[in-house]
Amino acid sequence: MILPLDIILLIFLVIAAVLALKLRDLLSATMVFSIYGFLICLIWAEMGAVDVAFTEATVGAGISGALMIATIFKTARKSSD
Amino acid sequence: MSEHLPVIVVLAPLFGAVIVGFFGSRDRRLCFPIALTALALSFICSIGVVHHVATVGAWDYFVGGWESPHGVGIQLRADGVNSLLLLAIAVVALLALVYSIRQDGEKDAEKSPFFYVLFLLLCVGLFGITITGDAFNVYVLIEITALTSYGLVAMGSSRRSRVAAFQYLVIGTVGASFYLIGVGYLYLAVGSLNMADIRAILAANPEIANSRIVGTALVFILLGVWTKMSLFPLHGWLPNAYSYCPSGSANLMAPLVTKVSVYVMIRILFSVFGLGVITENPGWSELVVLIAVGSIVAGSVMALTQREIKKMLCCLIVAEVGYMVGGTWLGDAGRWGLTGSMYHILADAMMTSCLFLAAGVFAKQFGATRLEHLSGLFRRSPWVAGAFTLGGLAMIGVPPMCGFFSKFYLIRGAIESGHWLYIVALLGSSLVNAILFFRIFEIAYFGEVPESSEPFEPSEGEGATPRRYAVWRTAPLLIAAALTLLLGIFNRPVIDLIRGTVVENTGIVSMEE
Amino acid sequence: MQKLFATIAVIITGAILLNAVEDFPRFGDPHSPPNSGVSGGSVSSSVHYLQNTYLDTRVPNVVTAVLADYRGYDTLFETAVILTAGIAVFAILRVVRREDEEESAGSEEKACSGEFSTSDSDGEGRHRVVVGTTCRVVVPLAQLFGFYIIAHGHPSPGGGFQGGVVLGTSFILIALAAGLGSALGRLREDMYLRLACLGVFIYAGIGLLSLFFRRNFLDYGALSGLLQTGGEEMARSHGIFGVELGVAMTVTTVMFALFANLSTRGELKGGL
Amino acid sequence: MMEWMKTTIVPHFNFWIYVVIMMLGLWAAIGKNNLIKKLIGLSIFQTAILLLYVSMGVKEGASIPIVDETMGEAAVDFMAQGGGGAGATAFPINPDLFANPLPHVLMLTAIVVGVATLGVALALCQVIFRDFGTLEEPEILNQIKTIQDDV
């Protein structure tokens, strides 16, 4: 555990979360959501939870994004809010 | 093998699901027998568990053999209440399964193996939640139950079923996550996940038990399970989700999913926090009873406005959940309210199962989805109508039926603890039930047999069904009605078993009537 | 209206949670209740895990051992959740059209024949050269890496779930680069649904074996006679590995099934 | 202000952020109109809970929860020499040197559950889009009102 790194990553995490919810273009929102997943994966690694980090890297930054993009391609790309 | 009964109850449907998934798509005729065998095995095992609990006492089973130190492995625990609930789940699931027998040529026949897989996995979740003794394990099993429910609801043919399923998914996930937050806070305060272990720690350290962390944990666990059981302000998802799903799965979900959530609440209060939280915080328990009263009122009022049979029954579920939550939080010294709630879980599972099976038969056999379609039912099919009448009478609470006895104990608890508002709501709701069901009885008994009754037009979503499957639909209904009656007539042994558990866990001395 | 309600609900929730945060043990405190337990109950399970995992199972990675052995019952249902997701997505989304069956069977065979053939949307053929070549290089590596993760879950981070996702991703990569038909030619639909079920069956079946040795469910130690290992510890280690294989099988297939259904709106034809 | 931050926020910084992210996610899950946005919110909400759990298991100066084999073998030898009893030397594995593995295990399960839910939810989104042609909740609810009585 490295406290300064922890704090910086967490602040980035909040920014990424806000952006992912704020963006109206769903494709960009999904991209930012993948960034969010990758950031949180870094946070797990930094906190010593390597197995969780590994899973989050494959799932949060990988599969979830792919599934969401697949859905967005098959539905609508614009969001009203 | 007999020493493994508690785990076999859960495993039988799991293996059944996997085997159906493996062979079912090759030969669809195999699905039903496999599923039936799996559930029958669960049924037999749960009888064994009940027998053991009734003769020997509570039964602990340590998965993986990790018995000591306590809390390292996962513990299963069967006691007087949840063994009975296991039996009730097995019975209701068997009835729903027999009802839902599919035939070739129906549309989406390719998906029918997967209907059985989801059905059995839902049973796995329900059995597992009931018997587990580990706070986190409950979460995983709640999610199995939830995911299968979303799938089953969305399999309905109405367009609205998909929207209902999506709303159910969002609410259900938030509810389960709240439960997870609560368990997290609890783990943060005591460092254990085993229910019995947490109980011991909280009893030994009053300063932890009274800390803000544990209080917040309780609040969030309760919020989570209340969302899952659709208590009053959080009830919006239930009527849509259950009334638009195919009746085969509604027969399983409507009677059981909410009841099992109620049981989780009772279990958490009972064997994690201790019933002290009810009596030591009279203000809060007063509030919970008020919420329960609100739930009863809301459910009854919504039911009065409905003209669709299934939706009306769904609204009644909300009211029934109010009975059980209120009864649990009455906090009377003799724990009669709690006893009533526990008995009502079983009774309500049986009567809701009976009523939903009847609604399914109405829809499939007579094409009747609304109240006015039922006119002349007694002359058209006296057995179905008779079974529905039994279920309705039980819901109203007419004496020899099981609904009467649970209400009797609930009211006794309310009188002893002085919750008059709850009594008024309970009686008022019974009155509403009486109005609702007698309205149906009137239509069904005195109404004209409609001219076009014989070759009825199948309503959207239910599909035409050949007559030869009628017996598969009617038999479970009749069995459910008979069980509703029997559970009422032979209520003594059931109540004694429940009382035994309550007395053992709360240390009340008096057991006299 | 809905937003206002949401805001109020969220603020109340947050306030309740923050109210309790002040009482939390300090972040990183090694002696907080979860890390070292409190008096009154039995010994803290996390300390027990750290001290005894190697003695009980000979598995250096404590997380793997706890996941698959001590709390294996949870993980069994976690795998069942994955299976449920796969089946539920099939039940919800899959469009089954009988009249198309012959045609789709034909296209599948065509897809099977060519290596990474572009069975659909030929308009962008020239981009496919780059993508297809990259894919041809990366996919075997990704699959090898996936197997490595599964097999190496004992001494290092990883295990059935992570490895399964990586393996599933390799199939998704094929689907993205060469069209879904090409990927489905390698892992057919009835095949992946069966494999998903088989994974859970392997897991539960290994657990069930110990019942025949008069031991509790998922007690891999009972298998020492069957596996011819020196002691119960190594039997547990092997049991964990077998279970991880089951998890990986289910996860691989379900991840691919999710993508295949979602990227074609349940028709399993065409692709993104 | 600085003093307050030092004593209140910094020791619990992870927990404060967890609450903030949880609020963001929950707000989106309930309040957003677009279904995909709801799902992004729901996923963020779930990761917030992961953050709560994993933060509990952190120990200052601790390493990842992998007991390397030399230390493990030392422990085996220790136990073989009847170590538990007299305890002349300390047990070779000091739990303070490793992060708490239990929250990690629990959260692995929770991540898996999260992705399973996401998959099912996205499938529902596509079916809803196929039926209604939109993913905006108010429009869907409007359309539902018009088909109220066709069942």
Short mmCIF file of C-alpha atoms in Angstrom, two decimals, chain A residues 52-78:
data_model
loop_
_atom_site.label_atom_id
_atom_site.label_comp_id
_atom_site.label_asym_id
_atom_site.label_seq_id
_atom_site.Cartn_x
_atom_site.Cartn_y
_atom_site.Cartn_z
CA VAL A 52 -8.88 -9.22 -7.85
CA ALA A 53 -6.75 -6.93 -10.01
CA PHE A 54 -6.25 -9.69 -12.52
CA THR A 55 -9.95 -10.42 -12.68
CA GLU A 56 -10.84 -6.77 -12.96
CA ALA A 57 -8.32 -6.33 -15.77
CA THR A 58 -9.90 -9.13 -17.75
CA VAL A 59 -13.49 -8.35 -16.86
CA GLY A 60 -13.81 -4.66 -16.07
CA ALA A 61 -11.40 -3.35 -18.66
CA GLY A 62 -11.95 -6.16 -21.14
CA ILE A 63 -15.13 -8.17 -21.43
CA SER A 64 -17.62 -5.65 -20.03
CA GLY A 65 -16.45 -3.04 -22.51
CA ALA A 66 -16.67 -5.48 -25.40
CA LEU A 67 -20.17 -6.59 -24.43
CA MET A 68 -21.34 -3.01 -24.01
CA ILE A 69 -19.91 -1.92 -27.35
CA ALA A 70 -21.57 -4.90 -29.01
CA THR A 71 -24.89 -3.81 -27.54
CA ILE A 72 -24.41 -0.18 -28.50
CA PHE A 73 -23.64 -1.21 -32.09
CA LYS A 74 -26.86 -3.17 -32.19
CA THR A 75 -28.98 -0.47 -30.54
CA ALA A 76 -28.70 3.29 -30.30
CA ARG A 77 -25.54 5.27 -29.77
CA LYS A 78 -26.98 8.50 -28.44
#
